[in-house]
Short mmCIF file of N, CA and C in Angstrom, two decimals:
data_model
loop_
_atom_site.label_atom_id
_atom_site.label_comp_id
_atom_site.label_asym_id
_atom_site.label_seq_id
_atom_site.Cartn_x
_atom_site.Cartn_y
_atom_site.Cartn_z
N MET A 1 0.85 -1.18 0.00
CA MET A 1 0.00 0.00 0.00
C MET A 1 0.89 1.24 0.00
N ASN A 2 0.64 2.10 -0.95
CA ASN A 2 1.38 3.35 -1.07
C ASN A 2 0.37 4.46 -1.28
N LEU A 3 0.29 5.36 -0.32
CA LEU A 3 -0.73 6.41 -0.33
C LEU A 3 -0.64 7.28 -1.57
N LYS A 4 0.55 7.78 -1.86
CA LYS A 4 0.71 8.69 -3.00
C LYS A 4 0.39 7.98 -4.32
N PHE A 5 0.88 6.76 -4.49
CA PHE A 5 0.62 6.01 -5.71
C PHE A 5 -0.88 5.76 -5.88
N ASP A 6 -1.57 5.37 -4.80
CA ASP A 6 -3.01 5.11 -4.89
C ASP A 6 -3.79 6.38 -5.22
N GLN A 7 -3.37 7.51 -4.67
CA GLN A 7 -4.06 8.77 -4.97
C GLN A 7 -3.86 9.15 -6.43
N ILE A 8 -2.63 9.04 -6.92
CA ILE A 8 -2.35 9.37 -8.32
C ILE A 8 -3.08 8.40 -9.25
N ALA A 9 -3.05 7.12 -8.91
CA ALA A 9 -3.73 6.11 -9.73
C ALA A 9 -5.23 6.38 -9.79
N SER A 10 -5.82 6.77 -8.67
CA SER A 10 -7.26 7.04 -8.67
C SER A 10 -7.60 8.23 -9.57
N ILE A 11 -6.75 9.23 -9.59
CA ILE A 11 -6.98 10.40 -10.46
C ILE A 11 -6.81 10.02 -11.93
N VAL A 12 -5.78 9.23 -12.22
CA VAL A 12 -5.55 8.79 -13.61
C VAL A 12 -6.71 7.93 -14.09
N PHE A 13 -7.18 6.99 -13.27
CA PHE A 13 -8.29 6.13 -13.66
C PHE A 13 -9.60 6.92 -13.77
N LEU A 14 -9.75 7.96 -12.95
CA LEU A 14 -10.91 8.83 -13.08
C LEU A 14 -10.91 9.52 -14.45
N ALA A 15 -9.75 10.04 -14.84
CA ALA A 15 -9.63 10.70 -16.15
C ALA A 15 -9.89 9.72 -17.29
N ILE A 16 -9.36 8.50 -17.17
CA ILE A 16 -9.59 7.49 -18.21
C ILE A 16 -11.08 7.12 -18.26
N GLY A 17 -11.71 6.98 -17.11
CA GLY A 17 -13.14 6.66 -17.07
C GLY A 17 -13.99 7.74 -17.72
N ILE A 18 -13.65 9.00 -17.44
CA ILE A 18 -14.38 10.10 -18.07
C ILE A 18 -14.16 10.08 -19.58
N LEU A 19 -12.93 9.82 -20.01
CA LEU A 19 -12.63 9.75 -21.44
C LEU A 19 -13.41 8.62 -22.11
N VAL A 20 -13.50 7.47 -21.45
CA VAL A 20 -14.24 6.34 -22.01
C VAL A 20 -15.72 6.68 -22.15
N VAL A 21 -16.30 7.32 -21.12
CA VAL A 21 -17.71 7.69 -21.19
C VAL A 21 -17.95 8.71 -22.30
N VAL A 22 -17.09 9.71 -22.40
CA VAL A 22 -17.24 10.73 -23.44
C VAL A 22 -17.10 10.12 -24.83
N GLU A 23 -16.08 9.28 -25.02
CA GLU A 23 -15.86 8.67 -26.33
C GLU A 23 -16.94 7.64 -26.67
N SER A 24 -17.53 7.00 -25.67
CA SER A 24 -18.58 6.01 -25.96
C SER A 24 -19.84 6.70 -26.47
N GLN A 25 -19.98 7.98 -26.20
CA GLN A 25 -21.12 8.72 -26.73
C GLN A 25 -21.05 8.88 -28.24
N LYS A 26 -19.86 8.71 -28.82
CA LYS A 26 -19.68 8.84 -30.25
C LYS A 26 -20.08 7.56 -31.00
N ILE A 27 -20.25 6.46 -30.26
CA ILE A 27 -20.68 5.19 -30.85
C ILE A 27 -22.20 5.22 -30.95
N SER A 28 -22.75 4.60 -31.96
CA SER A 28 -24.20 4.61 -32.11
C SER A 28 -24.85 4.02 -30.87
N SER A 29 -25.97 4.60 -30.47
CA SER A 29 -26.59 4.21 -29.20
C SER A 29 -27.47 2.98 -29.31
N SER A 30 -27.96 2.65 -30.49
CA SER A 30 -28.79 1.45 -30.61
C SER A 30 -28.49 0.76 -31.94
N ALA A 31 -28.78 -0.51 -31.95
CA ALA A 31 -28.57 -1.30 -33.15
C ALA A 31 -29.89 -1.97 -33.54
N TYR A 32 -30.39 -1.63 -34.70
CA TYR A 32 -31.59 -2.26 -35.23
C TYR A 32 -32.78 -2.19 -34.27
N GLY A 33 -33.00 -1.03 -33.68
CA GLY A 33 -34.15 -0.83 -32.83
C GLY A 33 -34.03 -1.37 -31.42
N SER A 34 -32.90 -1.94 -31.07
CA SER A 34 -32.69 -2.47 -29.73
C SER A 34 -32.39 -1.33 -28.77
N THR A 35 -32.78 -1.50 -27.52
CA THR A 35 -32.47 -0.48 -26.52
C THR A 35 -31.03 -0.58 -26.04
N ILE A 36 -30.43 -1.74 -26.21
CA ILE A 36 -29.03 -1.93 -25.84
C ILE A 36 -28.21 -1.93 -27.12
N GLY A 37 -27.32 -0.96 -27.22
CA GLY A 37 -26.53 -0.84 -28.43
C GLY A 37 -25.05 -0.97 -28.17
N PRO A 38 -24.24 -0.70 -29.18
CA PRO A 38 -22.80 -0.84 -29.06
C PRO A 38 -22.16 0.10 -28.03
N SER A 39 -22.82 1.21 -27.72
CA SER A 39 -22.24 2.15 -26.77
C SER A 39 -22.52 1.78 -25.31
N THR A 40 -23.43 0.87 -25.08
CA THR A 40 -23.85 0.55 -23.71
C THR A 40 -22.71 -0.04 -22.87
N PHE A 41 -22.03 -1.03 -23.40
CA PHE A 41 -20.99 -1.71 -22.63
C PHE A 41 -19.80 -0.78 -22.32
N PRO A 42 -19.25 -0.05 -23.31
CA PRO A 42 -18.15 0.86 -22.98
C PRO A 42 -18.56 1.95 -22.00
N MET A 43 -19.79 2.47 -22.15
CA MET A 43 -20.24 3.51 -21.24
C MET A 43 -20.39 2.94 -19.83
N GLY A 44 -20.92 1.73 -19.72
CA GLY A 44 -21.04 1.10 -18.40
C GLY A 44 -19.69 0.87 -17.74
N LEU A 45 -18.72 0.42 -18.54
CA LEU A 45 -17.37 0.22 -17.98
C LEU A 45 -16.75 1.54 -17.57
N GLY A 46 -16.97 2.59 -18.35
CA GLY A 46 -16.45 3.91 -18.00
C GLY A 46 -17.04 4.42 -16.70
N ILE A 47 -18.35 4.25 -16.54
CA ILE A 47 -19.01 4.66 -15.31
C ILE A 47 -18.51 3.85 -14.13
N LEU A 48 -18.33 2.56 -14.32
CA LEU A 48 -17.78 1.70 -13.27
C LEU A 48 -16.37 2.14 -12.89
N LEU A 49 -15.55 2.46 -13.88
CA LEU A 49 -14.18 2.92 -13.62
C LEU A 49 -14.19 4.24 -12.86
N ILE A 50 -15.09 5.14 -13.22
CA ILE A 50 -15.21 6.41 -12.50
C ILE A 50 -15.58 6.16 -11.05
N GLY A 51 -16.59 5.31 -10.83
CA GLY A 51 -17.03 5.02 -9.46
C GLY A 51 -15.94 4.38 -8.61
N LEU A 52 -15.23 3.41 -9.17
CA LEU A 52 -14.18 2.74 -8.41
C LEU A 52 -13.00 3.68 -8.12
N SER A 53 -12.69 4.56 -9.07
CA SER A 53 -11.59 5.49 -8.83
C SER A 53 -11.95 6.51 -7.75
N VAL A 54 -13.21 6.94 -7.73
CA VAL A 54 -13.66 7.86 -6.67
C VAL A 54 -13.60 7.15 -5.32
N LEU A 55 -14.04 5.89 -5.27
CA LEU A 55 -13.97 5.12 -4.02
C LEU A 55 -12.53 4.95 -3.55
N LEU A 56 -11.61 4.68 -4.48
CA LEU A 56 -10.20 4.54 -4.11
C LEU A 56 -9.65 5.85 -3.55
N PHE A 57 -10.01 6.96 -4.18
CA PHE A 57 -9.52 8.26 -3.70
C PHE A 57 -10.07 8.57 -2.31
N ILE A 58 -11.36 8.30 -2.10
CA ILE A 58 -11.96 8.53 -0.77
C ILE A 58 -11.30 7.63 0.27
N GLU A 59 -11.03 6.38 -0.08
CA GLU A 59 -10.39 5.46 0.85
C GLU A 59 -8.99 5.94 1.23
N THR A 60 -8.24 6.46 0.26
CA THR A 60 -6.89 6.93 0.58
C THR A 60 -6.94 8.14 1.49
N ILE A 61 -7.94 9.00 1.32
CA ILE A 61 -8.06 10.18 2.19
C ILE A 61 -8.46 9.76 3.60
N GLN A 62 -9.40 8.84 3.70
CA GLN A 62 -9.91 8.42 5.01
C GLN A 62 -8.91 7.56 5.79
N ASN A 63 -8.04 6.85 5.11
CA ASN A 63 -7.17 5.89 5.78
C ASN A 63 -5.69 6.25 5.69
N LYS A 64 -5.37 7.51 5.78
CA LYS A 64 -3.96 7.92 5.71
C LYS A 64 -3.14 7.27 6.82
N LYS A 65 -3.70 7.20 8.02
CA LYS A 65 -2.97 6.59 9.14
C LYS A 65 -2.73 5.11 8.88
N THR A 66 -3.71 4.42 8.33
CA THR A 66 -3.56 2.99 8.04
C THR A 66 -2.46 2.76 7.03
N TYR A 67 -2.40 3.61 6.01
CA TYR A 67 -1.35 3.49 5.00
C TYR A 67 0.03 3.62 5.64
N LYS A 68 0.17 4.60 6.53
CA LYS A 68 1.47 4.83 7.17
C LYS A 68 1.85 3.67 8.09
N ILE A 69 0.88 3.11 8.82
CA ILE A 69 1.16 1.98 9.71
C ILE A 69 1.58 0.77 8.88
N VAL A 70 0.89 0.49 7.81
CA VAL A 70 1.22 -0.66 6.97
C VAL A 70 2.60 -0.48 6.36
N GLU A 71 2.93 0.72 5.88
CA GLU A 71 4.23 0.96 5.30
C GLU A 71 5.35 0.78 6.32
N GLU A 72 5.11 1.13 7.57
CA GLU A 72 6.14 0.99 8.61
C GLU A 72 6.33 -0.46 9.03
N HIS A 73 5.26 -1.25 9.08
CA HIS A 73 5.34 -2.61 9.60
C HIS A 73 5.65 -3.67 8.54
N GLU A 74 5.37 -3.39 7.31
CA GLU A 74 5.64 -4.36 6.26
C GLU A 74 6.99 -4.08 5.62
N ASP A 75 7.51 -5.09 4.99
CA ASP A 75 8.71 -4.91 4.18
C ASP A 75 8.24 -4.26 2.88
N PHE A 76 8.15 -2.95 2.91
CA PHE A 76 7.50 -2.22 1.83
C PHE A 76 8.45 -2.00 0.67
N LYS A 77 7.97 -2.32 -0.53
CA LYS A 77 8.71 -2.04 -1.75
C LYS A 77 7.97 -0.93 -2.48
N SER A 78 8.71 -0.11 -3.20
CA SER A 78 8.06 0.93 -3.98
C SER A 78 7.29 0.28 -5.12
N PRO A 79 6.29 0.96 -5.62
CA PRO A 79 5.52 0.40 -6.73
C PRO A 79 6.42 0.08 -7.91
N ASN A 80 6.06 -0.95 -8.62
CA ASN A 80 6.87 -1.37 -9.75
C ASN A 80 6.42 -0.61 -11.00
N TYR A 81 7.03 0.55 -11.20
CA TYR A 81 6.65 1.41 -12.32
C TYR A 81 6.99 0.77 -13.66
N LYS A 82 8.02 -0.06 -13.70
CA LYS A 82 8.42 -0.69 -14.95
C LYS A 82 7.29 -1.57 -15.48
N ARG A 83 6.68 -2.38 -14.62
CA ARG A 83 5.57 -3.22 -15.03
C ARG A 83 4.39 -2.39 -15.50
N PHE A 84 4.11 -1.32 -14.77
CA PHE A 84 3.00 -0.44 -15.13
C PHE A 84 3.22 0.16 -16.52
N VAL A 85 4.41 0.65 -16.77
CA VAL A 85 4.72 1.27 -18.06
C VAL A 85 4.63 0.24 -19.19
N ILE A 86 5.14 -0.97 -18.95
CA ILE A 86 5.08 -2.02 -19.97
C ILE A 86 3.63 -2.34 -20.32
N ILE A 87 2.80 -2.53 -19.32
CA ILE A 87 1.41 -2.88 -19.58
C ILE A 87 0.66 -1.69 -20.19
N PHE A 88 0.93 -0.48 -19.73
CA PHE A 88 0.28 0.70 -20.29
C PHE A 88 0.64 0.87 -21.77
N LEU A 89 1.93 0.75 -22.09
CA LEU A 89 2.35 0.90 -23.49
C LEU A 89 1.81 -0.23 -24.37
N SER A 90 1.75 -1.44 -23.82
CA SER A 90 1.19 -2.54 -24.61
C SER A 90 -0.31 -2.34 -24.82
N ALA A 91 -1.02 -1.78 -23.84
CA ALA A 91 -2.45 -1.49 -24.02
C ALA A 91 -2.64 -0.39 -25.07
N LEU A 92 -1.77 0.60 -25.05
CA LEU A 92 -1.83 1.65 -26.06
C LEU A 92 -1.56 1.08 -27.45
N GLY A 93 -0.55 0.23 -27.55
CA GLY A 93 -0.27 -0.45 -28.81
C GLY A 93 -1.42 -1.32 -29.25
N TYR A 94 -2.08 -1.98 -28.31
CA TYR A 94 -3.24 -2.82 -28.61
C TYR A 94 -4.33 -1.99 -29.28
N VAL A 95 -4.62 -0.84 -28.69
CA VAL A 95 -5.67 0.02 -29.23
C VAL A 95 -5.30 0.53 -30.63
N LEU A 96 -4.05 0.92 -30.81
CA LEU A 96 -3.62 1.48 -32.09
C LEU A 96 -3.52 0.44 -33.19
N LEU A 97 -3.19 -0.81 -32.83
CA LEU A 97 -2.97 -1.84 -33.85
C LEU A 97 -4.15 -2.78 -34.05
N LEU A 98 -5.22 -2.61 -33.29
CA LEU A 98 -6.34 -3.54 -33.37
C LEU A 98 -6.94 -3.59 -34.78
N ASP A 99 -7.18 -2.46 -35.41
CA ASP A 99 -7.75 -2.46 -36.75
C ASP A 99 -6.74 -2.92 -37.80
N VAL A 100 -5.46 -2.66 -37.55
CA VAL A 100 -4.43 -3.00 -38.53
C VAL A 100 -4.14 -4.50 -38.54
N LEU A 101 -3.90 -5.07 -37.36
CA LEU A 101 -3.51 -6.48 -37.27
C LEU A 101 -4.67 -7.42 -36.98
N GLY A 102 -5.79 -6.90 -36.53
CA GLY A 102 -6.94 -7.73 -36.21
C GLY A 102 -6.96 -8.15 -34.75
N TYR A 103 -8.10 -8.66 -34.33
CA TYR A 103 -8.31 -9.02 -32.92
C TYR A 103 -7.40 -10.16 -32.46
N LEU A 104 -7.33 -11.22 -33.23
CA LEU A 104 -6.57 -12.39 -32.79
C LEU A 104 -5.11 -12.08 -32.52
N ILE A 105 -4.45 -11.42 -33.45
CA ILE A 105 -3.01 -11.15 -33.30
C ILE A 105 -2.76 -10.16 -32.18
N THR A 106 -3.50 -9.03 -32.17
CA THR A 106 -3.24 -8.01 -31.15
C THR A 106 -3.57 -8.50 -29.74
N THR A 107 -4.66 -9.25 -29.61
CA THR A 107 -5.01 -9.76 -28.29
C THR A 107 -3.98 -10.79 -27.82
N PHE A 108 -3.56 -11.65 -28.71
CA PHE A 108 -2.55 -12.65 -28.37
C PHE A 108 -1.26 -11.97 -27.90
N VAL A 109 -0.76 -11.01 -28.67
CA VAL A 109 0.49 -10.33 -28.31
C VAL A 109 0.33 -9.55 -27.01
N PHE A 110 -0.80 -8.86 -26.85
CA PHE A 110 -1.05 -8.09 -25.62
C PHE A 110 -1.06 -9.01 -24.40
N LEU A 111 -1.72 -10.13 -24.49
CA LEU A 111 -1.79 -11.05 -23.36
C LEU A 111 -0.42 -11.65 -23.02
N VAL A 112 0.34 -12.02 -24.03
CA VAL A 112 1.68 -12.57 -23.77
C VAL A 112 2.55 -11.52 -23.09
N ILE A 113 2.52 -10.30 -23.58
CA ILE A 113 3.32 -9.22 -22.97
C ILE A 113 2.85 -8.98 -21.54
N GLY A 114 1.53 -8.94 -21.34
CA GLY A 114 1.00 -8.71 -19.99
C GLY A 114 1.36 -9.83 -19.02
N PHE A 115 1.22 -11.07 -19.46
CA PHE A 115 1.58 -12.21 -18.60
C PHE A 115 3.05 -12.18 -18.24
N GLN A 116 3.90 -11.86 -19.20
CA GLN A 116 5.34 -11.84 -18.94
C GLN A 116 5.74 -10.63 -18.09
N ALA A 117 5.03 -9.54 -18.23
CA ALA A 117 5.33 -8.36 -17.39
C ALA A 117 4.96 -8.64 -15.94
N LEU A 118 3.88 -9.37 -15.73
CA LEU A 118 3.45 -9.66 -14.37
C LEU A 118 4.25 -10.79 -13.73
N GLU A 119 4.60 -11.78 -14.53
CA GLU A 119 5.36 -12.90 -13.98
C GLU A 119 6.30 -13.45 -15.05
N ARG A 120 7.57 -13.15 -14.90
CA ARG A 120 8.57 -13.62 -15.87
C ARG A 120 8.65 -15.14 -15.86
N GLY A 121 9.06 -15.70 -16.98
CA GLY A 121 9.19 -17.14 -17.09
C GLY A 121 7.91 -17.76 -17.58
N LYS A 122 7.91 -19.07 -17.68
CA LYS A 122 6.75 -19.82 -18.14
C LYS A 122 6.21 -19.25 -19.44
N ILE A 123 7.10 -18.97 -20.38
CA ILE A 123 6.70 -18.37 -21.65
C ILE A 123 5.77 -19.28 -22.44
N LEU A 124 6.03 -20.58 -22.41
CA LEU A 124 5.17 -21.51 -23.15
C LEU A 124 3.75 -21.50 -22.59
N THR A 125 3.62 -21.47 -21.27
CA THR A 125 2.30 -21.41 -20.64
C THR A 125 1.59 -20.11 -21.02
N SER A 126 2.33 -19.01 -21.02
CA SER A 126 1.74 -17.72 -21.41
C SER A 126 1.24 -17.76 -22.85
N ILE A 127 2.03 -18.33 -23.74
CA ILE A 127 1.66 -18.41 -25.15
C ILE A 127 0.41 -19.27 -25.33
N ILE A 128 0.36 -20.42 -24.66
CA ILE A 128 -0.79 -21.32 -24.79
C ILE A 128 -2.06 -20.66 -24.27
N ILE A 129 -1.99 -20.06 -23.08
CA ILE A 129 -3.17 -19.41 -22.50
C ILE A 129 -3.64 -18.25 -23.37
N ALA A 130 -2.70 -17.43 -23.84
CA ALA A 130 -3.06 -16.29 -24.69
C ALA A 130 -3.70 -16.75 -25.99
N ALA A 131 -3.15 -17.81 -26.60
CA ALA A 131 -3.69 -18.31 -27.86
C ALA A 131 -5.09 -18.89 -27.67
N VAL A 132 -5.27 -19.68 -26.62
CA VAL A 132 -6.58 -20.29 -26.37
C VAL A 132 -7.61 -19.21 -26.04
N PHE A 133 -7.25 -18.28 -25.17
CA PHE A 133 -8.19 -17.22 -24.79
C PHE A 133 -8.59 -16.38 -26.00
N SER A 134 -7.62 -15.93 -26.78
CA SER A 134 -7.91 -15.10 -27.95
C SER A 134 -8.81 -15.84 -28.93
N SER A 135 -8.49 -17.09 -29.19
CA SER A 135 -9.26 -17.87 -30.17
C SER A 135 -10.68 -18.16 -29.70
N VAL A 136 -10.82 -18.58 -28.45
CA VAL A 136 -12.14 -18.92 -27.92
C VAL A 136 -13.04 -17.68 -27.91
N ILE A 137 -12.52 -16.57 -27.44
CA ILE A 137 -13.32 -15.35 -27.40
C ILE A 137 -13.69 -14.91 -28.81
N TYR A 138 -12.72 -14.94 -29.73
CA TYR A 138 -12.99 -14.51 -31.11
C TYR A 138 -14.06 -15.38 -31.77
N PHE A 139 -13.83 -16.68 -31.76
CA PHE A 139 -14.77 -17.57 -32.45
C PHE A 139 -16.12 -17.64 -31.73
N GLY A 140 -16.11 -17.54 -30.43
CA GLY A 140 -17.37 -17.51 -29.69
C GLY A 140 -18.18 -16.27 -30.00
N PHE A 141 -17.52 -15.13 -30.02
CA PHE A 141 -18.22 -13.88 -30.29
C PHE A 141 -18.71 -13.80 -31.73
N VAL A 142 -17.85 -14.20 -32.65
CA VAL A 142 -18.20 -14.10 -34.08
C VAL A 142 -19.20 -15.18 -34.50
N ASN A 143 -18.94 -16.43 -34.13
CA ASN A 143 -19.78 -17.53 -34.61
C ASN A 143 -21.01 -17.78 -33.75
N VAL A 144 -20.86 -17.74 -32.44
CA VAL A 144 -21.99 -18.05 -31.56
C VAL A 144 -22.92 -16.84 -31.40
N LEU A 145 -22.35 -15.69 -31.11
CA LEU A 145 -23.15 -14.49 -30.87
C LEU A 145 -23.44 -13.70 -32.14
N GLY A 146 -22.73 -14.00 -33.21
CA GLY A 146 -22.98 -13.30 -34.47
C GLY A 146 -22.42 -11.89 -34.51
N GLY A 147 -21.47 -11.58 -33.65
CA GLY A 147 -20.87 -10.26 -33.62
C GLY A 147 -19.77 -10.14 -34.65
N SER A 148 -19.13 -8.99 -34.67
CA SER A 148 -18.01 -8.82 -35.60
C SER A 148 -16.84 -8.20 -34.86
N LEU A 149 -15.67 -8.72 -35.13
CA LEU A 149 -14.41 -8.21 -34.59
C LEU A 149 -13.46 -8.07 -35.78
N PRO A 150 -12.48 -7.18 -35.65
CA PRO A 150 -11.50 -7.07 -36.76
C PRO A 150 -10.81 -8.41 -36.99
N GLY A 151 -10.86 -8.88 -38.22
CA GLY A 151 -10.28 -10.18 -38.55
C GLY A 151 -8.77 -10.10 -38.70
N LEU A 152 -8.23 -11.06 -39.38
CA LEU A 152 -6.79 -11.10 -39.63
C LEU A 152 -6.44 -10.09 -40.72
N PRO A 153 -5.20 -9.61 -40.74
CA PRO A 153 -4.84 -8.56 -41.71
C PRO A 153 -4.82 -9.02 -43.15
N PHE A 154 -4.83 -10.31 -43.41
CA PHE A 154 -4.76 -10.79 -44.79
C PHE A 154 -6.10 -11.27 -45.28
#
């Protein structure tokens, strides 16, 4: 637990949540007369992110003493900014390359990078899990639910 990091993270996630809600308004609100459209899910996630970030900020303000006690009694390490930057940059790359490379490739690469950033080693396990997850979600969404995702680049 790091008070300053949690406060900064809550502000950053609040800004991202607001951005998601604002940008989701640009997506069409309904599909074929349905009340639930393509903008519903992103807007809901944005609202959830805003709510959770506000709760985190309130918690950090209310529990300053608890943060200090925990930092003094635990073998406290500073936040791992390297992992955060790796995952943030890979998420940014995911968003930018999704239309270019398609869902399967970008999701697979993003998951492998994320798994390796969080826990080094076990590269084969990371590759298998990322491949299975990407494929199952893609084929399930496209074939079972009839949705559309960016396909392969070729």
